[in-house]
Amino acid sequence: MATVQSFKYALILISSLILNLFSANVFLRIRWEQSWTKMAATEAETVASISCSGHGRAFLDGLVVNGKPICECNACFAGPDCSDFLSDCAVDADSGDPTFLEPFWEQHAASSAIVMAGWHRMSYEFNDGSLISEELKTHIRRVHDIVGNAVTDGRFIIFGAGATQLLNAAVRAISPEGSSSPEKVVASTPYYPDYKFSGDTSLWKSSAIDSSSSQNFIEFVTSPNNPDGQLKKAVLRGPSVKTIHDLAYYWPHFTAIPAPADEDLTIFTLSKLTGHAGSRFGWAIIKDEAVYQRMLTYMSLSTYGVSRETQLRVLKLLKVVIQGKGREMYEFGYKTMKTRWDQLSKSVSLSKRFSVQDLEPHYCSFSGKVKKSSPAFAWLKCERQEDKHCYEVLKAAHITGRDGSLFGAESRYVRLSMVRSQDNFDLLLQRIEKLVTEEYASKSSMAPSVPRENKRNQSMLLDACYRGHTLDRHCIEPFASNLLD
Amino acid sequence: MATVQSFKYALILISSLILNLFSANVFLRIRWEQSWTKMAATEAETVASISCSGHGRAFLDGLVVNGKPICECNACFAGPDCSDFLSDCAVDADSGDPTFLEPFWEQHAASSAIVMAGWHRMSYEFNDGSLISEELKTHIRRVHDIVGNAVTDGRFIIFGAGATQLLNAAVRAISPEGSSSPEKVVASTPYYPDYKFSGDTSLWKSSAIDSSSSQNFIEFVTSPNNPDGQLKKAVLRGPSVKTIHDLAYYWPHFTAIPAPADEDLTIFTLSKLTGHAGSRFGWAIIKDEAVYQRMLTYMSLSTYGVSRETQLRVLKLLKVVIQGKGREMYEFGYKTMKTRWDQLSKSVSLSKRFSVQDLEPHYCSFSGKVKKSSPAFAWLKCERQEDKHCYEVLKAAHITGRDGSLFGAESRYVRLSMVRSQDNFDLLLQRIEKLVTEEYASKSSMAPSVPRENKRNQSMLLDACYRGHTLDRHCIEPFASNLLD
């Protein structure tokens, strides 16, 4: 009996020891697997776990107080954990900072993280002597192939520190060598003022086709256009005209993709594809080898290529973009943008004082559907005769937009950014809705038919929201839906 | 007896179970700690563990063959694991690629690694609206304070994509606004041709002090100088002269540090401090706020600041540089450079055909000792009357240097890089030693007194090294020491 008992104990003990060895083995294996990366991983996870109430974020390279990085709050939020809403704060709808995609990257934390060793790519050049990662180039081609927004076969690709550096490189590269008359660089209004333009294309249509003229033209075509989101084609024709296509926004978040671009020189930027504006990364797709070589020379003289840290990170991000069927990020992006546009359009449609651009539907070869645009910017117009300075009208309502005159258009227009954080958009929408409400408040007979009970609730909510120090979704959504449905 | 036995078993069993629970707990804790960073960490460690025979390296963003990145071999090595030495290969002593510090970063793998989350710093700007990490700026100040090579108190700091972008920004910023006569940008020969210079400073000494002249001068002062490693001072004086100090090499690896630089505008670059040339990161220290503001504007128009990936990585690298007493990297760097210089000088000292620059000792406030320079480049001179084209002389011996005429000097000079990988330097030294041996072989009576037995061994070794496909330390060291001692 005692022997059986002892045997039982011994059996359990042996099992236990085996389990112990197994655990120790797993433990050792993990310890081994995680040797030199462990400290960096722990640091990154610790910082990522700092809570900022959903209205901010702590960063690895943030200011350190009491040994840990502090919360950096979204605009109009403050406090150690960003939970204080600053009710009088002007909502910044000026910048095109595309942080609307941040939640997508949070949802794909594991696949989008990178670990960079201290010895990663210390050299000036890659091993083939170039300044450009071949792997990254291959991935850029794949991204375009999946979306179908640009022909890359047989084309040259070059990297730059964002679209601006590439635009400068492109203008230099396509200007005829030793030409005595300087190029006129032109664009169609409204245009994004990233270059010193010689006015609207319409002024130059006849000069461009005049073959006796020695004037050379470079036309910038931004499609979808910044600020108004319209798909554009080159306007000037003639032997003296060269074009640069800025296709920064030609992605399914913002527009239908009717067909792959097949132009002489197109420029794309990471910021509008994945939302990583801080990475300062863009690329150009070029037909002509001589132009490509001249752009390479420019990049090499200007900054000696794009930093290896950036190239490694962009590669990882694009791997996430193309993983699976390569549609997930666009679906997230389009859904977010469409929801925002539906909300804004609904609000503005009730107004006689404001209007936004028409969003034309186009057939999208990527989704296989006819779809409406959901541009990065609302091109808002103040319709009242007296509201000539629309920027000021909005400013008085605590909305900071960008004056239409900066885009070669009337000051009756203002560009409003639709691509910033959800906090930012929520507040923008709230302020627009308040403006629209005020429009009706001054002509009460024309007020939309909101039931009295709802109106009271809504007004109470509004009071709470504007008086209080917090802005939560419950401050905005009931207000928006009650008013507008 | 059986009960005691059972009790013993039970005790061991309980201990075992506790151990089990403990292991499981550790295991779970590690699992928890390593959630979203795990995949990236495993990837990085796997790539780092790929063996390339010590003559190459696999990188996370390298070309992928059969599912894993391939070895990228050091120059003159080949094969899937870089173990084949290409004996006829020309050694590249042209580029100043500072990979001599790579082993330091391997030794500090854990503290220098970073993990970057997919959502890290997506915005165009930091939270304070700037394009510059405050934490990084603080760390740059600390690095200078420890080394004592630059005054940073009360100075402005700006970042750029390497020294070249900062030089361009600086020239624009200090050129008088609306000045009708363009600046003459000058430097003292031999100078590094990173700008279009209007000749040597000596040509302009009298014009500069002529107060009636409307000519403005910008003098570039590179100290220690590239190519010859000499400590330099500005040459031009006068009200129309402004200076830009390029202090890229003013670090303890390369030179004594007599005193902190206290100039109007100094430029430093990461590549010569930590060896990370591929990061394209530099900074300028500026006295005058107006100049600082104009440089900020330039950076913002040119590339909209330096990528956030780079800024995060540089911060981490500088944390390693200043950790402990902040001396370890400089000790490693100086030791490596000094050993190389001792070897090269020993070899060249036996030659009547070649000479290198004198390395003057200076008091170094950082080390508290008088110390000789160990510059990044050897400024080699061909002494024979007929060797007017020294670059060609070396090229015939499979050494690629940089022709002295590119630095505004005679072609009798060649710049040889001393800062590349150990493989590269070993091969350079071997080729120089071969040239020196040949010098004596042609005049056998003047051969240095190497014992016959050693000479035979040495010749056998040489044969093996040049005939064979491998180049190991044993191929070089006995040869070098036998010949030269």
PDB file of N, CA, C and O in Angstrom, chain B residues 347-393:
ATOM      1  N   SER B 347      54.641  51.637 -41.822  1.00  0.00           N
ATOM      2  CA  SER B 347      54.898  51.177 -43.184  1.00  0.00           C
ATOM      3  C   SER B 347      55.445  52.308 -44.048  1.00  0.00           C
ATOM      4  O   SER B 347      56.475  52.153 -44.711  1.00  0.00           O
ATOM      5  N   VAL B 348      54.785  53.451 -44.008  1.00  0.00           N
ATOM      6  CA  VAL B 348      55.177  54.570 -44.873  1.00  0.00           C
ATOM      7  C   VAL B 348      56.537  55.141 -44.450  1.00  0.00           C
ATOM      8  O   VAL B 348      57.306  55.632 -45.283  1.00  0.00           O
ATOM      9  N   SER B 349      56.865  55.023 -43.159  1.00  0.00           N
ATOM     10  CA  SER B 349      58.139  55.573 -42.682  1.00  0.00           C
ATOM     11  C   SER B 349      59.343  54.846 -43.305  1.00  0.00           C
ATOM     12  O   SER B 349      60.437  55.386 -43.366  1.00  0.00           O
ATOM     13  N   LEU B 350      59.117  53.630 -43.767  1.00  0.00           N
ATOM     14  CA  LEU B 350      60.199  52.876 -44.419  1.00  0.00           C
ATOM     15  C   LEU B 350      60.360  53.272 -45.886  1.00  0.00           C
ATOM     16  O   LEU B 350      61.290  52.848 -46.548  1.00  0.00           O
ATOM     17  N   SER B 351      59.409  54.064 -46.376  1.00  0.00           N
ATOM     18  CA  SER B 351      59.381  54.373 -47.800  1.00  0.00           C
ATOM     19  C   SER B 351      60.038  55.714 -48.101  1.00  0.00           C
ATOM     20  O   SER B 351      59.950  56.658 -47.298  1.00  0.00           O
ATOM     21  N   LYS B 352      60.700  55.753 -49.225  1.00  0.00           N
ATOM     22  CA  LYS B 352      61.192  57.055 -49.720  1.00  0.00           C
ATOM     23  C   LYS B 352      60.271  57.554 -50.832  1.00  0.00           C
ATOM     24  O   LYS B 352      60.350  58.699 -51.248  1.00  0.00           O
ATOM     25  N   ARG B 353      59.393  56.659 -51.277  1.00  0.00           N
ATOM     26  CA  ARG B 353      58.520  56.987 -52.395  1.00  0.00           C
ATOM     27  C   ARG B 353      57.237  57.695 -51.937  1.00  0.00           C
ATOM     28  O   ARG B 353      56.671  58.518 -52.657  1.00  0.00           O
ATOM     29  N   PHE B 354      56.789  57.344 -50.725  1.00  0.00           N
ATOM     30  CA  PHE B 354      55.519  57.893 -50.211  1.00  0.00           C
ATOM     31  C   PHE B 354      55.728  58.555 -48.859  1.00  0.00           C
ATOM     32  O   PHE B 354      56.614  58.142 -48.094  1.00  0.00           O
ATOM     33  N   SER B 355      54.924  59.549 -48.585  1.00  0.00           N
ATOM     34  CA  SER B 355      54.915  60.121 -47.235  1.00  0.00           C
ATOM     35  C   SER B 355      53.468  60.453 -46.862  1.00  0.00           C
ATOM     36  O   SER B 355      52.606  60.570 -47.746  1.00  0.00           O
ATOM     37  N   VAL B 356      53.202  60.557 -45.575  1.00  0.00           N
ATOM     38  CA  VAL B 356      51.878  61.042 -45.149  1.00  0.00           C
ATOM     39  C   VAL B 356      52.064  62.277 -44.270  1.00  0.00           C
ATOM     40  O   VAL B 356      53.185  62.570 -43.831  1.00  0.00           O
ATOM     41  N   GLN B 357      50.985  62.992 -44.041  1.00  0.00           N
ATOM     42  CA  GLN B 357      51.059  64.242 -43.286  1.00  0.00           C
ATOM     43  C   GLN B 357      51.613  64.015 -41.879  1.00  0.00           C
ATOM     44  O   GLN B 357      51.435  62.946 -41.321  1.00  0.00           O
ATOM     45  N   ASP B 358      52.260  65.054 -41.357  1.00  0.00           N
ATOM     46  CA  ASP B 358      52.709  65.027 -39.964  1.00  0.00           C
ATOM     47  C   ASP B 358      51.510  65.113 -39.042  1.00  0.00           C
ATOM     48  O   ASP B 358      50.593  65.908 -39.274  1.00  0.00           O
ATOM     49  N   LEU B 359      51.502  64.287 -38.019  1.00  0.00           N
ATOM     50  CA  LEU B 359      50.396  64.331 -37.067  1.00  0.00           C
ATOM     51  C   LEU B 359      50.891  65.015 -35.806  1.00  0.00           C
ATOM     52  O   LEU B 359      51.615  64.434 -35.003  1.00  0.00           O
ATOM     53  N   GLU B 360      50.519  66.273 -35.669  1.00  0.00           N
ATOM     54  CA  GLU B 360      51.055  67.048 -34.552  1.00  0.00           C
ATOM     55  C   GLU B 360      50.341  66.713 -33.254  1.00  0.00           C
ATOM     56  O   GLU B 360      49.112  66.603 -33.230  1.00  0.00           O
ATOM     57  N   PRO B 361      51.095  66.598 -32.155  1.00  0.00           N
ATOM     58  CA  PRO B 361      50.431  66.404 -30.861  1.00  0.00           C
ATOM     59  C   PRO B 361      49.868  67.728 -30.327  1.00  0.00           C
ATOM     60  O   PRO B 361      50.438  68.798 -30.572  1.00  0.00           O
ATOM     61  N   HIS B 362      48.728  67.639 -29.669  1.00  0.00           N
ATOM     62  CA  HIS B 362      48.099  68.811 -29.035  1.00  0.00           C
ATOM     63  C   HIS B 362      47.596  68.382 -27.660  1.00  0.00           C
ATOM     64  O   HIS B 362      47.313  67.203 -27.443  1.00  0.00           O
ATOM     65  N   TYR B 363      47.447  69.345 -26.777  1.00  0.00           N
ATOM     66  CA  TYR B 363      46.843  69.018 -25.496  1.00  0.00           C
ATOM     67  C   TYR B 363      45.349  68.784 -25.712  1.00  0.00           C
ATOM     68  O   TYR B 363      44.672  69.597 -26.366  1.00  0.00           O
ATOM     69  N   CYS B 364      44.853  67.684 -25.143  1.00  0.00           N
ATOM     70  CA  CYS B 364      43.432  67.354 -25.304  1.00  0.00           C
ATOM     71  C   CYS B 364      42.735  67.492 -23.959  1.00  0.00           C
ATOM     72  O   CYS B 364      43.038  66.758 -23.010  1.00  0.00           O
ATOM     73  N   SER B 365      41.809  68.428 -23.877  1.00  0.00           N
ATOM     74  CA  SER B 365      41.136  68.675 -22.596  1.00  0.00           C
ATOM     75  C   SER B 365      40.208  67.515 -22.225  1.00  0.00           C
ATOM     76  O   SER B 365      39.901  67.314 -21.058  1.00  0.00           O
ATOM     77  N   PHE B 366      39.790  66.752 -23.197  1.00  0.00           N
ATOM     78  CA  PHE B 366      38.882  65.626 -22.926  1.00  0.00           C
ATOM     79  C   PHE B 366      39.629  64.487 -22.231  1.00  0.00           C
ATOM     80  O   PHE B 366      39.172  63.938 -21.239  1.00  0.00           O
ATOM     81  N   SER B 367      40.838  64.163 -22.749  1.00  0.00           N
ATOM     82  CA  SER B 367      41.584  63.059 -22.160  1.00  0.00           C
ATOM     83  C   SER B 367      42.555  63.549 -21.092  1.00  0.00           C
ATOM     84  O   SER B 367      43.092  62.752 -20.322  1.00  0.00           O
ATOM     85  N   GLY B 368      42.781  64.857 -21.039  1.00  0.00           N
ATOM     86  CA  GLY B 368      43.733  65.403 -20.082  1.00  0.00           C
ATOM     87  C   GLY B 368      45.177  65.081 -20.441  1.00  0.00           C
ATOM     88  O   GLY B 368      46.053  65.124 -19.585  1.00  0.00           O
ATOM     89  N   LYS B 369      45.419  64.741 -21.701  1.00  0.00           N
ATOM     90  CA  LYS B 369      46.774  64.365 -22.129  1.00  0.00           C
ATOM     91  C   LYS B 369      47.139  65.111 -23.403  1.00  0.00           C
ATOM     92  O   LYS B 369      46.271  65.585 -24.128  1.00  0.00           O
ATOM     93  N   VAL B 370      48.458  65.164 -23.670  1.00  0.00           N
ATOM     94  CA  VAL B 370      48.903  65.607 -24.983  1.00  0.00           C
ATOM     95  C   VAL B 370      48.769  64.413 -25.897  1.00  0.00           C
ATOM     96  O   VAL B 370      49.211  63.309 -25.560  1.00  0.00           O
ATOM     97  N   LYS B 371      48.087  64.579 -27.023  1.00  0.00           N
ATOM     98  CA  LYS B 371      47.886  63.415 -27.876  1.00  0.00           C
ATOM     99  C   LYS B 371      48.018  63.771 -29.350  1.00  0.00           C
ATOM    100  O   LYS B 371      47.760  64.906 -29.758  1.00  0.00           O
ATOM    101  N   LYS B 372      48.480  62.766 -30.108  1.00  0.00           N
ATOM    102  CA  LYS B 372      48.638  62.935 -31.551  1.00  0.00           C
ATOM    103  C   LYS B 372      47.299  62.791 -32.245  1.00  0.00           C
ATOM    104  O   LYS B 372      46.450  62.030 -31.768  1.00  0.00           O
ATOM    105  N   SER B 373      47.152  63.443 -33.363  1.00  0.00           N
ATOM    106  CA  SER B 373      45.925  63.264 -34.141  1.00  0.00           C
ATOM    107  C   SER B 373      45.889  61.876 -34.765  1.00  0.00           C
ATOM    108  O   SER B 373      46.925  61.246 -34.977  1.00  0.00           O
ATOM    109  N   SER B 374      44.710  61.405 -35.050  1.00  0.00           N
ATOM    110  CA  SER B 374      44.520  60.146 -35.784  1.00  0.00           C
ATOM    111  C   SER B 374      43.401  60.394 -36.787  1.00  0.00           C
ATOM    112  O   SER B 374      42.298  59.891 -36.646  1.00  0.00           O
ATOM    113  N   PRO B 375      43.700  61.226 -37.802  1.00  0.00           N
ATOM    114  CA  PRO B 375      42.629  61.729 -38.675  1.00  0.00           C
ATOM    115  C   PRO B 375      41.915  60.638 -39.483  1.00  0.00           C
ATOM    116  O   PRO B 375      42.424  59.530 -39.631  1.00  0.00           O
ATOM    117  N   ALA B 376      40.766  61.013 -39.984  1.00  0.00           N
ATOM    118  CA  ALA B 376      39.943  60.090 -40.768  1.00  0.00           C
ATOM    119  C   ALA B 376      40.597  59.738 -42.109  1.00  0.00           C
ATOM    120  O   ALA B 376      40.271  58.717 -42.696  1.00  0.00           O
ATOM    121  N   PHE B 377      41.522  60.613 -42.569  1.00  0.00           N
ATOM    122  CA  PHE B 377      42.130  60.382 -43.873  1.00  0.00           C
ATOM    123  C   PHE B 377      43.645  60.512 -43.799  1.00  0.00           C
ATOM    124  O   PHE B 377      44.169  61.382 -43.100  1.00  0.00           O
ATOM    125  N   ALA B 378      44.323  59.647 -44.547  1.00  0.00           N
ATOM    126  CA  ALA B 378      45.755  59.840 -44.768  1.00  0.00           C
ATOM    127  C   ALA B 378      45.892  60.712 -46.017  1.00  0.00           C
ATOM    128  O   ALA B 378      45.208  60.475 -47.018  1.00  0.00           O
ATOM    129  N   TRP B 379      46.729  61.714 -45.911  1.00  0.00           N
ATOM    130  CA  TRP B 379      46.958  62.630 -47.036  1.00  0.00           C
ATOM    131  C   TRP B 379      48.334  62.259 -47.599  1.00  0.00           C
ATOM    132  O   TRP B 379      49.362  62.778 -47.198  1.00  0.00           O
ATOM    133  N   LEU B 380      48.291  61.287 -48.477  1.00  0.00           N
ATOM    134  CA  LEU B 380      49.505  60.630 -48.964  1.00  0.00           C
ATOM    135  C   LEU B 380      50.129  61.423 -50.114  1.00  0.00           C
ATOM    136  O   LEU B 380      49.412  61.896 -51.000  1.00  0.00           O
ATOM    137  N   LYS B 381      51.436  61.530 -50.068  1.00  0.00           N
ATOM    138  CA  LYS B 381      52.143  62.251 -51.130  1.00  0.00           C
ATOM    139  C   LYS B 381      53.079  61.288 -51.851  1.00  0.00           C
ATOM    140  O   LYS B 381      53.781  60.508 -51.206  1.00  0.00           O
ATOM    141  N   CYS B 382      53.080  61.340 -53.176  1.00  0.00           N
ATOM    142  CA  CYS B 382      54.053  60.590 -53.973  1.00  0.00           C
ATOM    143  C   CYS B 382      55.280  61.486 -54.110  1.00  0.00           C
ATOM    144  O   CYS B 382      55.198  62.574 -54.702  1.00  0.00           O
ATOM    145  N   GLU B 383      56.404  61.059 -53.563  1.00  0.00           N
ATOM    146  CA  GLU B 383      57.583  61.936 -53.468  1.00  0.00           C
ATOM    147  C   GLU B 383      58.453  61.906 -54.726  1.00  0.00           C
ATOM    148  O   GLU B 383      59.209  62.848 -54.974  1.00  0.00           O
ATOM    149  N   ARG B 384      58.379  60.819 -55.499  1.00  0.00           N
ATOM    150  CA  ARG B 384      59.247  60.739 -56.678  1.00  0.00           C
ATOM    151  C   ARG B 384      58.853  61.756 -57.737  1.00  0.00           C
ATOM    152  O   ARG B 384      57.657  61.946 -57.994  1.00  0.00           O
ATOM    153  N   GLN B 385      59.866  62.338 -58.337  1.00  0.00           N
ATOM    154  CA  GLN B 385      59.651  63.341 -59.362  1.00  0.00           C
ATOM    155  C   GLN B 385      58.645  62.868 -60.419  1.00  0.00           C
ATOM    156  O   GLN B 385      57.725  63.598 -60.807  1.00  0.00           O
ATOM    157  N   GLU B 386      58.820  61.614 -60.860  1.00  0.00           N
ATOM    158  CA  GLU B 386      58.008  61.104 -61.974  1.00  0.00           C
ATOM    159  C   GLU B 386      56.577  60.725 -61.553  1.00  0.00           C
ATOM    160  O   GLU B 386      55.699  60.574 -62.412  1.00  0.00           O
ATOM    161  N   ASP B 387      56.323  60.599 -60.243  1.00  0.00           N
ATOM    162  CA  ASP B 387      54.982  60.177 -59.789  1.00  0.00           C
ATOM    163  C   ASP B 387      54.052  61.382 -59.624  1.00  0.00           C
ATOM    164  O   ASP B 387      53.529  61.640 -58.536  1.00  0.00           O
ATOM    165  N   LYS B 388      53.848  62.105 -60.724  1.00  0.00           N
ATOM    166  CA  LYS B 388      53.024  63.319 -60.635  1.00  0.00           C
ATOM    167  C   LYS B 388      51.554  62.984 -60.395  1.00  0.00           C
ATOM    168  O   LYS B 388      50.815  63.769 -59.840  1.00  0.00           O
ATOM    169  N   HIS B 389      51.168  61.832 -60.902  1.00  0.00           N
ATOM    170  CA  HIS B 389      49.769  61.430 -60.739  1.00  0.00           C
ATOM    171  C   HIS B 389      49.677  60.283 -59.743  1.00  0.00           C
ATOM    172  O   HIS B 389      49.608  59.120 -60.095  1.00  0.00           O
ATOM    173  N   CYS B 390      49.704  60.673 -58.519  1.00  0.00           N
ATOM    174  CA  CYS B 390      49.793  59.711 -57.421  1.00  0.00           C
ATOM    175  C   CYS B 390      48.594  58.753 -57.424  1.00  0.00           C
ATOM    176  O   CYS B 390      48.726  57.570 -57.112  1.00  0.00           O
ATOM    177  N   TYR B 391      47.421  59.298 -57.796  1.00  0.00           N
ATOM    178  CA  TYR B 391      46.211  58.471 -57.871  1.00  0.00           C
ATOM    179  C   TYR B 391      46.446  57.271 -58.787  1.00  0.00           C
ATOM    180  O   TYR B 391      46.066  56.149 -58.468  1.00  0.00           O
ATOM    181  N   GLU B 392      47.135  57.526 -59.930  1.00  0.00           N
ATOM    182  CA  GLU B 392      47.384  56.460 -60.900  1.00  0.00           C
ATOM    183  C   GLU B 392      48.393  55.440 -60.365  1.00  0.00           C
ATOM    184  O   GLU B 392      48.256  54.242 -60.606  1.00  0.00           O
ATOM    185  N   VAL B 393      49.394  55.959 -59.635  1.00  0.00           N
ATOM    186  CA  VAL B 393      50.400  55.071 -59.026  1.00  0.00           C
ATOM    187  C   VAL B 393      49.710  54.077 -58.093  1.00  0.00           C
ATOM    188  O   VAL B 393      49.970  52.874 -58.133  1.00  0.00           O
TER     189      VAL B 393
END
